[in-house]
XYZ file of C-alpha atoms in Angstrom:
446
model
C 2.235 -7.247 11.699
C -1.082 -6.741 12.793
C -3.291 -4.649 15.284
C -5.755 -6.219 17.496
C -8.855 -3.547 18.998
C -11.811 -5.063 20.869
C -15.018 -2.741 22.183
C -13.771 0.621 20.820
C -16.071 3.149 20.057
C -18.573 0.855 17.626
C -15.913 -1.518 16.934
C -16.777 -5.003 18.399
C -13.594 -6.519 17.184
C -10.961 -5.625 14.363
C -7.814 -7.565 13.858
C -5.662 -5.387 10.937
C -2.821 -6.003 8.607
C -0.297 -2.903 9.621
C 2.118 -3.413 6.218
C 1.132 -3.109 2.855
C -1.795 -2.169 1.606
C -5.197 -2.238 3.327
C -9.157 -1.400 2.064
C -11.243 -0.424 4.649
C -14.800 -1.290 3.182
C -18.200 0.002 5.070
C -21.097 2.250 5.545
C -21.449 5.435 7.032
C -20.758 5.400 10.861
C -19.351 2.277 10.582
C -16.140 3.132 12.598
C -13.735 3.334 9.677
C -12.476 6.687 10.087
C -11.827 5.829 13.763
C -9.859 3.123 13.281
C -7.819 4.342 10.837
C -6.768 7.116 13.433
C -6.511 4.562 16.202
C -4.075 3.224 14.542
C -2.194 6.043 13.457
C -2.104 7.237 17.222
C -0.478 3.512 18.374
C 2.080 3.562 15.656
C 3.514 6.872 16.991
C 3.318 5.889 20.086
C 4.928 2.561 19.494
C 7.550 4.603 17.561
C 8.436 6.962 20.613
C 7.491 4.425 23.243
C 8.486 5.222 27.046
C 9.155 3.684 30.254
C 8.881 0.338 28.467
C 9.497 -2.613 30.990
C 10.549 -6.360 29.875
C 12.624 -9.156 31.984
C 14.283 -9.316 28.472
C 16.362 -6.643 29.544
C 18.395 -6.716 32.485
C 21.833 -5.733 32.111
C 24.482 -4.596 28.732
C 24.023 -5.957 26.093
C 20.369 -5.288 25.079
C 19.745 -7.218 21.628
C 15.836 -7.844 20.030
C 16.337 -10.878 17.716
C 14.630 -13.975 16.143
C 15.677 -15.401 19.688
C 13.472 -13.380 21.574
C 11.023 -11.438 19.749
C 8.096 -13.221 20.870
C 8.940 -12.116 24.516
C 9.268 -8.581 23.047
C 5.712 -9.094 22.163
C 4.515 -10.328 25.128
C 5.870 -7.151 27.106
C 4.714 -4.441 24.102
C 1.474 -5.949 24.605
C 1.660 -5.218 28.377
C 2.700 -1.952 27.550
C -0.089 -1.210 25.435
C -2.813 -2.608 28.114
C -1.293 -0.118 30.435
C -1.000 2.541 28.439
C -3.999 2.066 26.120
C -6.299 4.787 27.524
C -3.479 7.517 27.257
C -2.998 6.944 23.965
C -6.621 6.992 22.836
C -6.606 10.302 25.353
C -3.229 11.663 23.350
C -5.394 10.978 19.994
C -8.956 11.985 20.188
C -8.522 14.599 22.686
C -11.449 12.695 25.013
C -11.601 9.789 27.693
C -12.978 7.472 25.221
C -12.830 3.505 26.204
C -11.229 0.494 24.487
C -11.324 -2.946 25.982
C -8.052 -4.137 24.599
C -5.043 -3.016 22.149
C -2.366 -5.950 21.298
C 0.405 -6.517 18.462
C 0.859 -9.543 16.413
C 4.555 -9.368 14.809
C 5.463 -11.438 12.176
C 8.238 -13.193 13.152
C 9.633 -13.713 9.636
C 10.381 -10.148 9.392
C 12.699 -10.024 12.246
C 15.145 -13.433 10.261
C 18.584 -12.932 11.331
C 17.895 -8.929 11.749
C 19.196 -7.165 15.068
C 19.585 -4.438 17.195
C 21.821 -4.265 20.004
C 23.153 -1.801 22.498
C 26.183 -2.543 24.310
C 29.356 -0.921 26.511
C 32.071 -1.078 24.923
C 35.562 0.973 25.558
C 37.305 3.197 23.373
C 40.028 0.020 22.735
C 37.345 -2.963 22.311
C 35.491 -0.642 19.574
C 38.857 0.095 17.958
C 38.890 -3.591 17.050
C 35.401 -3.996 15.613
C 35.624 -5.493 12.248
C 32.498 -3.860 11.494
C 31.942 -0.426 9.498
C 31.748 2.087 13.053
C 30.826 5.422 12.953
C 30.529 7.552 15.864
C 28.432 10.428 17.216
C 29.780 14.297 16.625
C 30.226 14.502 20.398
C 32.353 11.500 21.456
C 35.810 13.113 22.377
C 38.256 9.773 21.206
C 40.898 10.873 22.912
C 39.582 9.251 26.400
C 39.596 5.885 28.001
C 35.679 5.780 29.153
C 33.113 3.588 28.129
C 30.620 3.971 25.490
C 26.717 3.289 24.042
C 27.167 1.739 21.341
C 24.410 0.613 18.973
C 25.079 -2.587 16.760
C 23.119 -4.468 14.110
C 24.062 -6.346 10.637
C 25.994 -4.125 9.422
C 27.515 -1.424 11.402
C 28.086 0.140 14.543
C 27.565 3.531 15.786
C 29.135 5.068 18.522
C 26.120 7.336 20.231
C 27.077 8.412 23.549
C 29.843 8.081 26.667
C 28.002 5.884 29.312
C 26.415 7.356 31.640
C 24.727 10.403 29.904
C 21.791 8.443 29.396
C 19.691 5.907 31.734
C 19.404 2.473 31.149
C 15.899 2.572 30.679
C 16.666 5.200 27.832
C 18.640 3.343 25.684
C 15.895 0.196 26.308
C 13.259 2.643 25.066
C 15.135 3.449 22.306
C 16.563 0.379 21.161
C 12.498 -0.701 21.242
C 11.340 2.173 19.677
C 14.075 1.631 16.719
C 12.865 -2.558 16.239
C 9.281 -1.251 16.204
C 10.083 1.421 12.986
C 12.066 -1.553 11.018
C 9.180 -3.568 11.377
C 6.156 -1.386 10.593
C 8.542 0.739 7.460
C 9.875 -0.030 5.139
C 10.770 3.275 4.460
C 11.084 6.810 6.118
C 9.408 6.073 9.973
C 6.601 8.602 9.997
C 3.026 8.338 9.216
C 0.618 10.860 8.140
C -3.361 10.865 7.824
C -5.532 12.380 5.158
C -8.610 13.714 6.461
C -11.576 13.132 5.069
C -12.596 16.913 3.558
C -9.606 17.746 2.506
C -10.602 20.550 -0.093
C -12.332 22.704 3.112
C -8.996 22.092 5.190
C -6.913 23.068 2.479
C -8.439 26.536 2.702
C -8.772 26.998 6.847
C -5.742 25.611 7.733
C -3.351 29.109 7.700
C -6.355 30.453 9.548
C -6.610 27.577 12.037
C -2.568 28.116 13.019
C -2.415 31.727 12.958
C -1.721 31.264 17.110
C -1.267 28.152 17.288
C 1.637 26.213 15.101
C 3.352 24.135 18.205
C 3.023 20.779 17.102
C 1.248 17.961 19.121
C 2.810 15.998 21.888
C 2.234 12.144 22.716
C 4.066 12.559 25.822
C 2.384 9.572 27.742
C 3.301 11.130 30.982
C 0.500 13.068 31.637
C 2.138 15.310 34.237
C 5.077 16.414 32.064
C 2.051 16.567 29.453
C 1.728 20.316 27.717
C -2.091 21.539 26.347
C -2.822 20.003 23.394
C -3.401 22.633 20.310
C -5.537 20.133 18.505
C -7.817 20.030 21.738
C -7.861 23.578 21.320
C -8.829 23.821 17.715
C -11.341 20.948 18.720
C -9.257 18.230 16.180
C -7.967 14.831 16.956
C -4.868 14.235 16.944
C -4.317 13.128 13.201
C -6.093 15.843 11.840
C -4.028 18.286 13.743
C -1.192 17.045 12.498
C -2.182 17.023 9.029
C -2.737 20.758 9.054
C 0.625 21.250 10.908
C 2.159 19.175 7.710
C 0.308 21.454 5.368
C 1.254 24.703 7.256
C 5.493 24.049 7.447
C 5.378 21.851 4.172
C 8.690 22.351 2.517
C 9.974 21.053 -0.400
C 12.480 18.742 -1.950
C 14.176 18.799 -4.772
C 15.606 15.259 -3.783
C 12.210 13.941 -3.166
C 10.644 15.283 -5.845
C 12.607 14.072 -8.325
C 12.438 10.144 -6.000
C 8.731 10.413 -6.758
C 8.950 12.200 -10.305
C 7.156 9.437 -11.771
C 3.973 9.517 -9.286
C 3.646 13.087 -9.393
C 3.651 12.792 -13.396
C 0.955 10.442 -13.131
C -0.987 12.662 -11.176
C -0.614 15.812 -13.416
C -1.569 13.979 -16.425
C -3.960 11.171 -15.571
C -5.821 12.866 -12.654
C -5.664 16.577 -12.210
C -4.912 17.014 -15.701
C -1.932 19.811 -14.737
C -0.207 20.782 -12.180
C 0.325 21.347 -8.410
C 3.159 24.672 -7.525
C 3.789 25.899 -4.745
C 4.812 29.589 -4.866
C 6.287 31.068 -1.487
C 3.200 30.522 1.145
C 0.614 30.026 -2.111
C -0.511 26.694 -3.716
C -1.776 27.577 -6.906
C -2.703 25.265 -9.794
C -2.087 25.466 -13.224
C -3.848 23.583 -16.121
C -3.087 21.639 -19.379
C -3.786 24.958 -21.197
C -1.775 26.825 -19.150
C -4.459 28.870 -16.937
C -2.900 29.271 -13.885
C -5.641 29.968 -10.831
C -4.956 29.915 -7.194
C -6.221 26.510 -5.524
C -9.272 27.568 -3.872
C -10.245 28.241 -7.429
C -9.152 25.104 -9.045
C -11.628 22.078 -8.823
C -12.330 20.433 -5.107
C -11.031 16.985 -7.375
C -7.546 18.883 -7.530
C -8.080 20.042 -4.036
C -8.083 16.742 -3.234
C -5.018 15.092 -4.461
C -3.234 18.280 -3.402
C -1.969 16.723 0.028
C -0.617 13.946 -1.900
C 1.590 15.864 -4.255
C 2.630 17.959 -1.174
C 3.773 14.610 0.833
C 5.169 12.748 -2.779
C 8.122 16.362 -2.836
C 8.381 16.975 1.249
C 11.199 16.752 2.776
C 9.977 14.986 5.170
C 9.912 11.068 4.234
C 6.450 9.134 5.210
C 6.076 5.423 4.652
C 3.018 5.027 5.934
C 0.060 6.903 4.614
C -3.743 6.868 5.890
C -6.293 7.823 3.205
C -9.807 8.721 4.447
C -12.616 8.382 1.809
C -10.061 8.350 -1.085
C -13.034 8.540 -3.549
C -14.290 12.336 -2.332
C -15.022 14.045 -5.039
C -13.663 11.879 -7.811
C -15.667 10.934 -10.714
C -15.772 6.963 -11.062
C -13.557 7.004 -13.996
C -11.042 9.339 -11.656
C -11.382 6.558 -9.251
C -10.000 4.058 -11.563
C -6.880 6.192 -12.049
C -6.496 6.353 -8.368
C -6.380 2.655 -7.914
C -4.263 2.720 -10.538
C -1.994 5.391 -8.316
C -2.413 3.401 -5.052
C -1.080 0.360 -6.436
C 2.097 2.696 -7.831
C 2.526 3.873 -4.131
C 2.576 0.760 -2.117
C 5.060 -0.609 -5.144
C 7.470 2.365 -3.868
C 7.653 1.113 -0.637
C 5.104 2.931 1.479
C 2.297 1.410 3.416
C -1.148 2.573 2.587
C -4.303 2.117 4.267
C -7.205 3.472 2.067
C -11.277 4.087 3.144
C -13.904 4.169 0.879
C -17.965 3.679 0.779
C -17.795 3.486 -3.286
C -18.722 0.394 -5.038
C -16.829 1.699 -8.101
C -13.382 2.373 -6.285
C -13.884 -0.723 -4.339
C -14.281 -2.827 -7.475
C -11.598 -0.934 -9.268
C -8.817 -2.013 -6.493
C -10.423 -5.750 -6.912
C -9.474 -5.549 -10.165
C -6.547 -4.132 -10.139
C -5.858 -7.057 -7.739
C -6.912 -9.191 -9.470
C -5.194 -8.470 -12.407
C -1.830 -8.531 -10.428
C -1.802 -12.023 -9.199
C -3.403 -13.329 -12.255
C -1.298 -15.521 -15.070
C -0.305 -13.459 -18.031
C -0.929 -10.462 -16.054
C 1.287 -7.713 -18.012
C -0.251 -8.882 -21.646
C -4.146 -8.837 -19.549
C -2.736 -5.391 -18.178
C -1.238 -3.851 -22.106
C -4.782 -4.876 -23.459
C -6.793 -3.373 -21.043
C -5.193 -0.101 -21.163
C -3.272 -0.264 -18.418
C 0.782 -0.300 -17.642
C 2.980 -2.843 -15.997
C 3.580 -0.060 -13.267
C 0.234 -0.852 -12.235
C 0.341 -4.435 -10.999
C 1.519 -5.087 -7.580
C 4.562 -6.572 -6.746
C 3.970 -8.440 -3.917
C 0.700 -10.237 -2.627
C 0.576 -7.525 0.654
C -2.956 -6.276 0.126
C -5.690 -7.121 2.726
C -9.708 -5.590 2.693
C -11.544 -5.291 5.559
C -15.426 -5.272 5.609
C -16.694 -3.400 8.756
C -20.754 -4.869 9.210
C -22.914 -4.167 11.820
C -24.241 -6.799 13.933
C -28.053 -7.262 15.470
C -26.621 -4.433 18.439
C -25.212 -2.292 15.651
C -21.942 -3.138 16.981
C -18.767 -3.092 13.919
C -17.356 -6.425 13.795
C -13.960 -5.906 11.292
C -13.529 -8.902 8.852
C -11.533 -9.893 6.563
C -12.205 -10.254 2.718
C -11.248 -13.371 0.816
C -10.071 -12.518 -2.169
C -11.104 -15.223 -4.955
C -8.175 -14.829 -8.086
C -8.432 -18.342 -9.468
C -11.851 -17.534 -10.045
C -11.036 -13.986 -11.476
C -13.242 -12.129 -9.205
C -11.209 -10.134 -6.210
C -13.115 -9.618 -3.991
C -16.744 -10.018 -3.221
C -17.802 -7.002 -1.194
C -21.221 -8.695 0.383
C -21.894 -4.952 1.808
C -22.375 -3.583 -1.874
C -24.158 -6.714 -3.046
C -26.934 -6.457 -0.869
C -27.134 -2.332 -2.101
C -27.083 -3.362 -5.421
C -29.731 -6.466 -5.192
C -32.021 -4.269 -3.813
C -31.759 -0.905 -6.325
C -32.401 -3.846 -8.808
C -34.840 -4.887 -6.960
C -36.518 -1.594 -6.823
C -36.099 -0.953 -10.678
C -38.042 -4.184 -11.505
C -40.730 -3.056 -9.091
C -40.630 0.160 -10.454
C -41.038 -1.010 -14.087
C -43.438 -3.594 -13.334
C -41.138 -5.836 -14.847
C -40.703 -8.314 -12.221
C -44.322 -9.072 -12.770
């Protein structure tokens, strides 16, 4: 599935992979950051979309399948043209402009997959050959009709007809397509700032009034004042701090992602990551235990990530701003390492970075996944099986600035038969020319 932006901000054109695992590549100021939250904004709206209008839907039963989908496109894509100003509005808090938002699905992912929402009665359901459950509030004992919600596998009983509008259960049932296809698990999203470590240690201070969390209510008369407007943050950010502030954890999660938090303690941060009551504090391989503020900004840093790996709230996608602050390059090789491990756990990751080193260490890594013989290349090198992707879902993005000094998003090949990733021309140039400089320097270019 992929996101189409044209004349937003800087950003000329950028067409970008939604699933899987994507490496924004780019200078400062190149628009990176923005797009990243662009994106997270029309995901959540796309999750709790409204007033949504297609001649698909006309009467009981309304179904999304392989049969239609591409006329479910067509009408999201109307939706988003009409709505695309209140949803850059909803996340940057400002009136900025965008030419044009639009959604390529891939059609594959839909296959034999559906959702439907029919009326039924109480004596039709009764002969469902289908697993049914039903919500806590249907009374059974009465002859009216019901919502019910069908795909594959099972049906679910959700409400007596009439206690909901039409165009609520059309919302809903394209709200619910929209999460299948851009999770593959959990169906919320969170973004990691860049300058996390100062966050980390304003954020209690930054909700001591204000903890209500943000609405993307696209009505902009039922709309309430935004807090993050008020604490002058976009959306994203805002709700970042919100996640940090009423962060609890789970023991079920926790021990789900045992395996990533254990390669964070002892690869990375080198201990580990407690929270005690309303207190993160951090305690080493030697057993000093400090507060966080104390501990280094490099454990400051992957603190977010420990807190989201035992929430109990489930994210599958995640949105990693400058995931190289304030790592040392061989750090950064243990994060590629890490990123890989995530996306193989099912969560979609788009990463940011301006470092040649953590660029070239996800090119490897890459690299290294697709290649023949890759677990034996892998053993050698020093690395584990764990850290080779399972599928082929990763896509980098170069963002380059044209003659205007206008972003224009593009797509990196990536070159495995020839063992090289990718081929970052951004860096290249950098590089040529510090080399460049050297020789001059040295007088050995003479």
């Amino acid at each position: 599935m992929k996101l189409n932006v044209e004349n937003f901000g800087k950003i000329k054109f950028a067409s970008v992979e939604l699933n899987g695992y994507s490496i924004f590549v780019g200078d400062n100021n190149s628009g990176k950051t923005y797009l990243m939250q662009l994106i997270y904004g029309v995901v959540d709206a796309l999750d709790h979309i409204q007033d949504f209008d297609s001649p698909v839907f006309n009467d009981y039963p309304f179904r999304i399948d392989a049969s239609n989908i591409k006329d479910i496109q067509s009408s999201v894509n109307k939706w988003l043209y009409e709505n695309k100003q209140k949803i850059v509005k909803n996340i940057f808090n400002e009136n900025l402009m965008i030419g044009s938002l639009s959604l390529e699905l891939d059609l594959d992912d839909i296959g034999e997959k559906f959702f439907e929402i029919r009326k039924n009665q109480l004596n039709e359901i009764e002969r469902i050959q289908k697993k049914v459950r039903y919500s806590k509030n249907i009374d059974k004992g009465t002859s009216d009709s019901f919502i019910c919600i069908e795909n594959n596998d099972f049906v679910y009983v959700a409400a007596k007809e009439g206690e909901r509008s039409k165009s609520f259960w059309i919302d809903f049932l394209v709200g619910l397509t929209m999460q299948r296809l851009m999770y593959k698990q959990g169906s919320r999203s969170l973004f990691l700032p860049a300058s996390r470590s100062g966050l980390n240690l304003v954020y209690k201070n930054l909700f001591a009034e204000l903890a209500r969390p943000i609405s993307f209510d696209l009505d902009e008369s039922k709309a309430q004042p935004l807090e993050s407007k008020k604490l002058g943050l976009t959306g994203p950010v805002f709700d970042y701090l919100s996640f940090m502030q009423t962060y609890k954890f789970d023991a079920g999660s926790f021990e789900r992602n045992k395996e990533l938090i254990d390669f964070i303690d002892k690869k990375i941060i080198h201990g580990t990551i407690n929270r005690i009551g309303e207190e993160i504090r951090f305690r080493t391989q030697d057993g000093m235990d400090l507060p966080l503020y104390l501990a280094s900004s490099m454990v400051n840093e992957l603190s977010p990530l420990v807190h989201v790996l035992s929430s109990v709230d489930l994210f599958g996608r995640i949105f990693y701003d400058e995931i190289e602050t304030s790592q040392h390059p061989t750090t950064q090789i243990q994060l590629a390492r890490l990123m890989n491990r995530l996306v193989n756990s099912g969560v979609n990751v788009i990463v940011s970075t301006h470092s040649d080193t953590m660029a070239a260490a996800i090119s490897n890594l890459v690299t290294m996944s697709f290649s023949e013989n890759s677990v034996s290349i892998a053993e050698k090198l020093g690395y584990e099986s764990d850290d080779l992707l399972k599928e082929d879902c990763v896509h980098a993005y170069q963002f380059i600035k044209d003659v205007e000094g206008r972003t224009v998003v593009t797509e990196v090949e990536k070159f495995i038969n020839l063992g090289i990733g990718y081929d970052f021309s951004l860096f290249n140039e950098t590089n040529d020319k510090l080399y460049s400089d050297y020789l001059a320097i040295t007088g050995k270019n003479a």
